PDB file of C-alpha atoms and ligand atoms in Angstrom:
ATOM      1  CA  UNK V   2       0.000   0.000   0.000  1.00 53.00           C
ATOM      2  CA  UNK V   3       2.759   2.450   0.991  1.00 64.00           C
ATOM      3  CA  UNK V   4       4.677   1.478  -2.164  1.00 65.00           C
ATOM      4  CA  UNK V   5       1.518   1.993  -4.207  1.00 69.00           C
ATOM      5  CA  UNK V   6       0.927   5.505  -2.870  1.00 88.00           C
ATOM      6  CA  UNK V   7       4.618   6.357  -3.303  1.00 89.00           C
ATOM      7  CA  UNK V   8       4.332   5.378  -6.973  1.00 91.00           C
ATOM      8  CA  UNK V   9       1.196   7.502  -7.362  1.00 93.00           C
ATOM      9  CA  UNK V  10       2.895  10.478  -5.723  1.00 94.00           C
ATOM     10  CA  UNK V  11       5.901  10.069  -8.013  1.00 94.00           C
ATOM     11  CA  UNK V  12       3.547  10.025 -11.021  1.00 95.00           C
ATOM     12  CA  UNK V  13       1.728  13.125  -9.789  1.00 96.00           C
ATOM     13  CA  UNK V  14       5.036  14.892  -9.166  1.00 96.00           C
ATOM     14  CA  UNK V  15       6.243  14.060 -12.695  1.00 96.00           C
ATOM     15  CA  UNK V  16       3.023  15.417 -14.245  1.00 97.00           C
ATOM     16  CA  UNK V  17       3.050  18.546 -12.067  1.00 97.00           C
ATOM     17  CA  UNK V  18       6.694  19.292 -12.796  1.00 97.00           C
ATOM     18  CA  UNK V  19       6.182  18.753 -16.523  1.00 97.00           C
ATOM     19  CA  UNK V  20       3.318  21.283 -16.516  1.00 98.00           C
ATOM     20  CA  UNK V  21       5.353  23.835 -14.533  1.00 98.00           C
ATOM     21  CA  UNK V  22       8.085  23.555 -17.156  1.00 97.00           C
ATOM     22  CA  UNK V  23       5.560  24.546 -19.847  1.00 97.00           C
ATOM     23  CA  UNK V  24       4.971  27.924 -18.179  1.00 98.00           C
ATOM     24  CA  UNK V  25       6.591  30.851 -19.996  1.00 98.00           C
ATOM     25  CA  UNK V  26       7.884  34.153 -18.668  1.00 98.00           C
ATOM     26  CA  UNK V  27       5.162  36.786 -18.221  1.00 98.00           C
ATOM     27  CA  UNK V  28       2.259  34.326 -18.223  1.00 98.00           C
ATOM     28  CA  UNK V  29      -0.847  34.703 -16.061  1.00 98.00           C
ATOM     29  CA  UNK V  30      -2.049  31.304 -14.880  1.00 98.00           C
ATOM     30  CA  UNK V  31      -5.153  29.679 -13.491  1.00 98.00           C
ATOM     31  CA  UNK V  32      -4.073  27.406 -10.656  1.00 98.00           C
ATOM     32  CA  UNK V  33      -6.335  24.443  -9.851  1.00 98.00           C
ATOM     33  CA  UNK V  34      -6.610  22.615  -6.561  1.00 98.00           C
ATOM     34  CA  UNK V  35      -5.284  19.254  -5.384  1.00 97.00           C
ATOM     35  CA  UNK V  36      -2.131  17.290  -4.769  1.00 97.00           C
ATOM     36  CA  UNK V  37      -0.960  17.173  -8.412  1.00 97.00           C
ATOM     37  CA  UNK V  38      -1.313  20.936  -8.802  1.00 98.00           C
ATOM     38  CA  UNK V  39       0.673  21.380  -5.592  1.00 98.00           C
ATOM     39  CA  UNK V  40       3.609  19.570  -7.189  1.00 97.00           C
ATOM     40  CA  UNK V  41       3.286  21.966 -10.132  1.00 98.00           C
ATOM     41  CA  UNK V  42       3.436  24.893  -7.691  1.00 98.00           C
ATOM     42  CA  UNK V  43       6.473  23.433  -5.944  1.00 98.00           C
ATOM     43  CA  UNK V  44       8.358  23.378  -9.252  1.00 98.00           C
ATOM     44  CA  UNK V  45       7.034  26.784 -10.310  1.00 98.00           C
ATOM     45  CA  UNK V  46       8.309  28.221  -7.052  1.00 98.00           C
ATOM     46  CA  UNK V  47      11.829  27.068  -7.948  1.00 98.00           C
ATOM     47  CA  UNK V  48      11.538  28.618 -11.406  1.00 98.00           C
ATOM     48  CA  UNK V  49      10.372  31.912  -9.856  1.00 98.00           C
ATOM     49  CA  UNK V  50      13.412  31.819  -7.561  1.00 97.00           C
ATOM     50  CA  UNK V  51      15.510  31.472 -10.734  1.00 97.00           C
ATOM     51  CA  UNK V  52      13.944  34.611 -12.268  1.00 97.00           C
ATOM     52  CA  UNK V  53      10.668  33.542 -13.943  1.00 98.00           C
ATOM     53  CA  UNK V  54       7.980  36.222 -13.708  1.00 98.00           C
ATOM     54  CA  UNK V  55       4.402  34.882 -13.479  1.00 98.00           C
ATOM     55  CA  UNK V  56       1.231  35.350 -11.488  1.00 98.00           C
ATOM     56  CA  UNK V  57      -1.691  33.028 -10.827  1.00 98.00           C
ATOM     57  CA  UNK V  58      -5.384  33.033 -10.000  1.00 98.00           C
ATOM     58  CA  UNK V  59      -5.965  30.463  -7.227  1.00 98.00           C
ATOM     59  CA  UNK V  60      -9.144  28.333  -7.334  1.00 98.00           C
ATOM     60  CA  UNK V  61      -9.433  27.700  -3.601  1.00 98.00           C
ATOM     61  CA  UNK V  62      -8.313  28.989  -0.217  1.00 98.00           C
ATOM     62  CA  UNK V  63      -6.007  25.967  -0.078  1.00 98.00           C
ATOM     63  CA  UNK V  64      -4.304  26.862  -3.370  1.00 98.00           C
ATOM     64  CA  UNK V  65      -3.986  30.502  -2.314  1.00 98.00           C
ATOM     65  CA  UNK V  66      -2.304  29.426   0.937  1.00 98.00           C
ATOM     66  CA  UNK V  67       0.076  27.096  -0.932  1.00 98.00           C
ATOM     67  CA  UNK V  68       0.864  29.813  -3.469  1.00 98.00           C
ATOM     68  CA  UNK V  69       1.830  32.240  -0.699  1.00 98.00           C
ATOM     69  CA  UNK V  70       4.008  29.575   0.934  1.00 98.00           C
ATOM     70  CA  UNK V  71       5.694  29.060  -2.451  1.00 97.00           C
ATOM     71  CA  UNK V  72       6.102  32.795  -3.185  1.00 97.00           C
ATOM     72  CA  UNK V  73       3.891  32.589  -6.273  1.00 98.00           C
ATOM     73  CA  UNK V  74       2.348  36.040  -6.871  1.00 98.00           C
ATOM     74  CA  UNK V  75      -1.455  35.972  -6.794  1.00 98.00           C
ATOM     75  CA  UNK V  76      -3.966  37.804  -8.931  1.00 98.00           C
ATOM     76  CA  UNK V  77      -7.714  37.664  -9.588  1.00 98.00           C
ATOM     77  CA  UNK V  78     -10.092  37.196 -12.518  1.00 98.00           C
ATOM     78  CA  UNK V  79     -11.137  40.815 -11.982  1.00 98.00           C
ATOM     79  CA  UNK V  80      -7.628  42.009 -12.745  1.00 98.00           C
ATOM     80  CA  UNK V  81      -6.908  39.279 -15.311  1.00 98.00           C
ATOM     81  CA  UNK V  82     -10.127  37.999 -16.896  1.00 98.00           C
ATOM     82  CA  UNK V  83      -8.115  36.302 -19.652  1.00 98.00           C
ATOM     83  CA  UNK V  84      -5.484  33.739 -18.655  1.00 98.00           C
ATOM     84  CA  UNK V  85      -2.667  32.298 -20.726  1.00 98.00           C
ATOM     85  CA  UNK V  86      -2.862  28.876 -19.157  1.00 98.00           C
ATOM     86  CA  UNK V  87      -4.881  27.017 -16.541  1.00 98.00           C
ATOM     87  CA  UNK V  88      -3.206  24.034 -14.878  1.00 98.00           C
ATOM     88  CA  UNK V  89      -5.414  21.644 -12.969  1.00 98.00           C
ATOM     89  CA  UNK V  90      -5.840  18.061 -11.820  1.00 98.00           C
ATOM     90  CA  UNK V  91      -8.797  15.778 -12.531  1.00 98.00           C
ATOM     91  CA  UNK V  92     -10.500  12.713 -11.076  1.00 98.00           C
ATOM     92  CA  UNK V  93     -11.228  11.071 -14.445  1.00 98.00           C
ATOM     93  CA  UNK V  94     -10.215  11.803 -18.048  1.00 98.00           C
ATOM     94  CA  UNK V  95     -11.894  10.083 -21.008  1.00 97.00           C
ATOM     95  CA  UNK V  96     -10.487   9.602 -24.553  1.00 97.00           C
ATOM     96  CA  UNK V  97     -12.190  12.821 -25.759  1.00 97.00           C
ATOM     97  CA  UNK V  98     -10.502  14.714 -22.871  1.00 98.00           C
ATOM     98  CA  UNK V  99     -13.789  15.237 -21.045  1.00 98.00           C
ATOM     99  CA  UNK V 100     -13.219  15.354 -17.302  1.00 98.00           C
ATOM    100  CA  UNK V 101     -14.789  14.669 -13.944  1.00 98.00           C
ATOM    101  CA  UNK V 102     -13.471  17.037 -11.276  1.00 98.00           C
ATOM    102  CA  UNK V 103     -14.473  18.210  -7.828  1.00 97.00           C
ATOM    103  CA  UNK V 104     -13.132  15.706  -5.293  1.00 96.00           C
ATOM    104  CA  UNK V 105     -11.776  18.776  -3.497  1.00 97.00           C
ATOM    105  CA  UNK V 106     -15.059  20.697  -3.954  1.00 98.00           C
ATOM    106  CA  UNK V 107     -13.231  23.404  -5.904  1.00 98.00           C
ATOM    107  CA  UNK V 108     -14.660  22.665  -9.353  1.00 98.00           C
ATOM    108  CA  UNK V 109     -16.794  25.825  -9.686  1.00 98.00           C
ATOM    109  CA  UNK V 110     -13.795  28.132  -9.515  1.00 98.00           C
ATOM    110  CA  UNK V 111     -11.758  25.590 -11.487  1.00 98.00           C
ATOM    111  CA  UNK V 112     -14.334  25.746 -14.291  1.00 98.00           C
ATOM    112  CA  UNK V 113     -14.177  29.558 -14.219  1.00 98.00           C
ATOM    113  CA  UNK V 114     -10.398  29.597 -14.704  1.00 98.00           C
ATOM    114  CA  UNK V 115     -10.576  26.847 -17.345  1.00 98.00           C
ATOM    115  CA  UNK V 116     -13.104  28.970 -19.264  1.00 98.00           C
ATOM    116  CA  UNK V 117     -10.937  32.076 -18.897  1.00 98.00           C
ATOM    117  CA  UNK V 118      -7.764  30.359 -20.099  1.00 98.00           C
ATOM    118  CA  UNK V 119      -6.414  30.159 -23.605  1.00 98.00           C
ATOM    119  CA  UNK V 120      -5.126  26.651 -22.856  1.00 98.00           C
ATOM    120  CA  UNK V 121      -5.964  24.041 -20.193  1.00 98.00           C
ATOM    121  CA  UNK V 122      -3.257  21.670 -18.985  1.00 98.00           C
ATOM    122  CA  UNK V 123      -4.638  18.722 -17.010  1.00 98.00           C
ATOM    123  CA  UNK V 124      -2.144  16.912 -14.784  1.00 98.00           C
ATOM    124  CA  UNK V 125      -2.999  13.356 -13.718  1.00 98.00           C
ATOM    125  CA  UNK V 126      -1.546   9.975 -12.916  1.00 96.00           C
ATOM    126  CA  UNK V 127      -2.346   6.954 -15.092  1.00 94.00           C
ATOM    127  CA  UNK V 128      -5.141   5.728 -12.762  1.00 94.00           C
ATOM    128  CA  UNK V 129      -7.278   8.723 -13.769  1.00 97.00           C
ATOM    129  CA  UNK V 130      -7.409   7.729 -17.436  1.00 97.00           C
ATOM    130  CA  UNK V 131     -10.654   5.881 -18.199  1.00 97.00           C
ATOM    131  CA  UNK V 132     -12.457   4.548 -21.271  1.00 97.00           C
ATOM    132  CA  UNK V 133     -15.742   6.072 -20.138  1.00 97.00           C
ATOM    133  CA  UNK V 134     -16.611   8.557 -17.363  1.00 98.00           C
ATOM    134  CA  UNK V 135     -18.626   6.938 -14.583  1.00 97.00           C
ATOM    135  CA  UNK V 136     -19.241   7.027 -10.852  1.00 97.00           C
ATOM    136  CA  UNK V 137     -19.323  10.049  -8.603  1.00 98.00           C
ATOM    137  CA  UNK V 138     -20.007  13.476 -10.125  1.00 98.00           C
ATOM    138  CA  UNK V 139     -19.656  16.316  -7.580  1.00 98.00           C
ATOM    139  CA  UNK V 140     -22.294  19.029  -7.951  1.00 98.00           C
ATOM    140  CA  UNK V 141     -22.170  22.341  -6.090  1.00 98.00           C
ATOM    141  CA  UNK V 142     -25.618  23.696  -5.217  1.00 98.00           C
ATOM    142  CA  UNK V 143     -27.041  26.445  -3.069  1.00 98.00           C
ATOM    143  CA  UNK V 144     -28.128  25.092   0.342  1.00 98.00           C
ATOM    144  CA  UNK V 145     -31.670  26.459  -0.148  1.00 98.00           C
ATOM    145  CA  UNK V 146     -32.267  24.099  -3.103  1.00 98.00           C
ATOM    146  CA  UNK V 147     -30.413  20.934  -1.998  1.00 98.00           C
ATOM    147  CA  UNK V 148     -33.514  18.703  -1.717  1.00 98.00           C
ATOM    148  CA  UNK V 149     -35.161  19.612  -5.060  1.00 98.00           C
ATOM    149  CA  UNK V 150     -31.738  19.429  -6.759  1.00 98.00           C
ATOM    150  CA  UNK V 151     -31.262  15.877  -5.415  1.00 98.00           C
ATOM    151  CA  UNK V 152     -34.766  14.892  -6.560  1.00 98.00           C
ATOM    152  CA  UNK V 153     -33.987  16.135 -10.068  1.00 98.00           C
ATOM    153  CA  UNK V 154     -30.701  14.242 -10.107  1.00 98.00           C
ATOM    154  CA  UNK V 155     -32.607  11.029  -9.212  1.00 98.00           C
ATOM    155  CA  UNK V 156     -34.861  11.634 -12.210  1.00 97.00           C
ATOM    156  CA  UNK V 157     -31.715  11.702 -14.390  1.00 97.00           C
ATOM    157  CA  UNK V 158     -30.775   8.222 -13.111  1.00 96.00           C
ATOM    158  CA  UNK V 159     -28.282   9.409 -10.509  1.00 98.00           C
ATOM    159  CA  UNK V 160     -27.908   8.444  -6.856  1.00 98.00           C
ATOM    160  CA  UNK V 161     -27.223  11.717  -5.017  1.00 98.00           C
ATOM    161  CA  UNK V 162     -25.801  12.155  -1.540  1.00 98.00           C
ATOM    162  CA  UNK V 163     -24.951  15.318   0.360  1.00 98.00           C
ATOM    163  CA  UNK V 164     -21.210  15.389   1.075  1.00 98.00           C
ATOM    164  CA  UNK V 165     -20.385  15.455   4.790  1.00 97.00           C
ATOM    165  CA  UNK V 166     -17.465  17.356   6.198  1.00 95.00           C
ATOM    166  CA  UNK V 167     -14.562  15.673   7.923  1.00 91.00           C
ATOM    167  CA  UNK V 168     -13.519  17.354  11.167  1.00 91.00           C
ATOM    168  CA  UNK V 169     -16.851  19.185  10.944  1.00 93.00           C
ATOM    169  CA  UNK V 170     -20.356  17.956  11.750  1.00 95.00           C
ATOM    170  CA  UNK V 171     -22.832  18.261   8.897  1.00 97.00           C
ATOM    171  CA  UNK V 172     -22.354  19.054   5.222  1.00 97.00           C
ATOM    172  CA  UNK V 173     -19.244  20.356   3.517  1.00 97.00           C
ATOM    173  CA  UNK V 174     -19.458  24.091   2.871  1.00 97.00           C
ATOM    174  CA  UNK V 175     -17.524  25.116  -0.231  1.00 98.00           C
ATOM    175  CA  UNK V 176     -15.289  28.183  -0.570  1.00 98.00           C
ATOM    176  CA  UNK V 177     -18.351  29.804  -2.192  1.00 98.00           C
ATOM    177  CA  UNK V 178     -20.610  29.037   0.798  1.00 98.00           C
ATOM    178  CA  UNK V 179     -22.547  26.214  -0.876  1.00 98.00           C
ATOM    179  CA  UNK V 180     -23.232  22.461  -0.471  1.00 98.00           C
ATOM    180  CA  UNK V 181     -21.754  19.604  -2.494  1.00 98.00           C
ATOM    181  CA  UNK V 182     -23.975  16.788  -3.727  1.00 98.00           C
ATOM    182  CA  UNK V 183     -22.021  13.743  -4.885  1.00 98.00           C
ATOM    183  CA  UNK V 184     -24.153  12.006  -7.480  1.00 98.00           C
ATOM    184  CA  UNK V 185     -23.349   8.486  -8.632  1.00 98.00           C
ATOM    185  CA  UNK V 186     -24.005   7.634 -12.285  1.00 97.00           C
ATOM    186  CA  UNK V 187     -23.192   4.079 -13.366  1.00 92.00           C
ATOM    187  CA  UNK V 188     -22.089   4.802 -16.927  1.00 88.00           C
ATOM    188  CA  UNK V 189     -22.174   8.253 -18.479  1.00 96.00           C
ATOM    189  CA  UNK V 190     -23.021   7.648 -22.149  1.00 95.00           C
ATOM    190  CA  UNK V 191     -23.082  11.313 -23.110  1.00 97.00           C
ATOM    191  CA  UNK V 192     -21.140  13.559 -20.673  1.00 98.00           C
ATOM    192  CA  UNK V 193     -21.895  16.741 -22.677  1.00 98.00           C
ATOM    193  CA  UNK V 194     -25.627  16.106 -22.504  1.00 98.00           C
ATOM    194  CA  UNK V 195     -25.482  15.251 -18.797  1.00 98.00           C
ATOM    195  CA  UNK V 196     -23.453  18.383 -17.986  1.00 98.00           C
ATOM    196  CA  UNK V 197     -26.029  20.543 -19.806  1.00 98.00           C
ATOM    197  CA  UNK V 198     -28.953  18.768 -18.128  1.00 98.00           C
ATOM    198  CA  UNK V 199     -27.521  19.236 -14.634  1.00 98.00           C
ATOM    199  CA  UNK V 200     -26.636  22.882 -15.339  1.00 98.00           C
ATOM    200  CA  UNK V 201     -30.302  23.628 -16.064  1.00 98.00           C
ATOM    201  CA  UNK V 202     -31.534  22.524 -12.617  1.00 98.00           C
ATOM    202  CA  UNK V 203     -32.437  25.603 -10.533  1.00 98.00           C
ATOM    203  CA  UNK V 204     -30.099  25.861  -7.569  1.00 98.00           C
ATOM    204  CA  UNK V 205     -27.182  24.069  -9.225  1.00 98.00           C
ATOM    205  CA  UNK V 206     -24.055  26.209  -9.281  1.00 98.00           C
ATOM    206  CA  UNK V 207     -21.724  23.914 -11.261  1.00 98.00           C
ATOM    207  CA  UNK V 208     -21.179  20.216 -11.817  1.00 98.00           C
ATOM    208  CA  UNK V 209     -17.783  18.562 -11.916  1.00 98.00           C
ATOM    209  CA  UNK V 210     -18.342  17.487 -15.523  1.00 98.00           C
ATOM    210  CA  UNK V 211     -15.967  19.433 -17.786  1.00 98.00           C
ATOM    211  CA  UNK V 212     -16.897  18.736 -21.416  1.00 98.00           C
ATOM    212  CA  UNK V 213     -16.594  22.166 -23.014  1.00 98.00           C
ATOM    213  CA  UNK V 214     -12.820  22.619 -23.044  1.00 98.00           C
ATOM    214  CA  UNK V 215     -11.644  19.565 -24.978  1.00 98.00           C
ATOM    215  CA  UNK V 216     -10.299  21.608 -27.939  1.00 98.00           C
ATOM    216  CA  UNK V 217      -7.899  23.537 -25.720  1.00 98.00           C
ATOM    217  CA  UNK V 218      -7.019  20.709 -23.324  1.00 98.00           C
ATOM    218  CA  UNK V 219      -3.654  18.987 -23.107  1.00 98.00           C
ATOM    219  CA  UNK V 220      -3.404  16.086 -20.665  1.00 98.00           C
ATOM    220  CA  UNK V 221      -0.077  15.307 -18.986  1.00 98.00           C
ATOM    221  CA  UNK V 222      -0.147  11.751 -17.674  1.00 98.00           C
ATOM    222  CA  UNK V 223       2.565  11.282 -15.087  1.00 96.00           C
ATOM    223  CA  UNK V 224       4.459   8.115 -14.623  1.00 88.00           C
ATOM    224  CA  UNK V 225       7.277   7.215 -12.250  1.00 78.00           C
ATOM    225  CA  UNK V 226       9.749   7.469 -15.120  1.00 78.00           C
ATOM    226  CA  UNK V 227       8.379   9.996 -17.634  1.00 82.00           C
ATOM    227  CA  UNK V 228       5.231  11.688 -18.852  1.00 93.00           C
ATOM    228  CA  UNK V 229       2.825  10.903 -21.660  1.00 95.00           C
ATOM    229  CA  UNK V 230       1.229  13.941 -23.321  1.00 95.00           C
ATOM    230  CA  UNK V 231      -2.252  13.679 -24.849  1.00 95.00           C
ATOM    231  CA  UNK V 232      -3.342  16.538 -27.128  1.00 90.00           C
TER     232      UNK V 232
HETATM  233  C1  5RP E 306     -10.438  19.525  -6.839  1.00 62.28           C
HETATM  234  C2  5RP E 306     -10.170  18.707  -8.052  1.00 62.28           C
HETATM  235  C3  5RP E 306      -8.817  18.083  -8.171  1.00 62.28           C
HETATM  236  O1  5RP E 306      -8.138  18.725  -9.198  1.00 62.28           O
HETATM  237  C4  5RP E 306      -8.942  16.612  -8.462  1.00 62.28           C
HETATM  238  O2  5RP E 306      -9.708  16.024  -7.439  1.00 62.28           O
HETATM  239  C5  5RP E 306      -7.571  15.919  -8.540  1.00 62.28           C
HETATM  240  O3  5RP E 306      -6.925  15.994  -7.298  1.00 62.28           O
HETATM  241  P1  5RP E 306      -5.515  15.295  -7.043  1.00 62.28           P
HETATM  242  O4  5RP E 306      -4.531  15.965  -7.957  1.00 62.28           O
HETATM  243  O5  5RP E 306      -5.236  15.537  -5.587  1.00 62.28           O
HETATM  244  O6  5RP E 306      -5.662  13.821  -7.348  1.00 62.28           O
HETATM  245  O7  5RP E 306     -10.975  18.594  -8.949  1.00 62.28           O
HETATM  246  O8  5RP E 306     -11.740  20.009  -6.830  1.00 62.28           O
END
């Protein structure tokens, strides 16, 4: 088990470092959330120490904290509504480069930076690559509408469940002050259609399905030895 997680961490590190090396001087970045992105930030920090000039829009409090620790200058979408590059992790990636994201409940802001970016670099380990998206889709919704949102998701064939906090009683509250519903779908035949369907439910803020960025997405698949790049 320890060996297994060491191998996964090495793969994540390789993907994160590869992405950090794609950053060019003067770029404004979108910075996702999660362990693979943190490896990217670790490497970027070293490049900044060596003279690289960049700034980044963080997608969570956690990423903002890590960025400060790594001396990565922060900015906002208000000051930089157009980004050169967004770098983010994912929970699943299919052959069309559609994604499931949101394990860390940061997918709403992650979708905003992905939309604002000229290019999206997705950093993952091999275990995230799937033939077809399936399983848990995180959905951020306003607390007021959680019950009707879950009823609608059932009518789409999903099995929804409100995400509970750890080290906190009751539901997870996102950085935007909302709830997360994790909705299980056995097989997702048409992720684009499902993303659009979920987006139309009143009270839904964003789902973790990312199907609209495939044309500008490059996937870096980390491996203990080297990276595979899917464009
Ligand atoms: C957070 C996310 C993460 O990017 C995704 O869960 C991957 O995380 P990790 O790199 O830790 O495996 O979507 O909301």
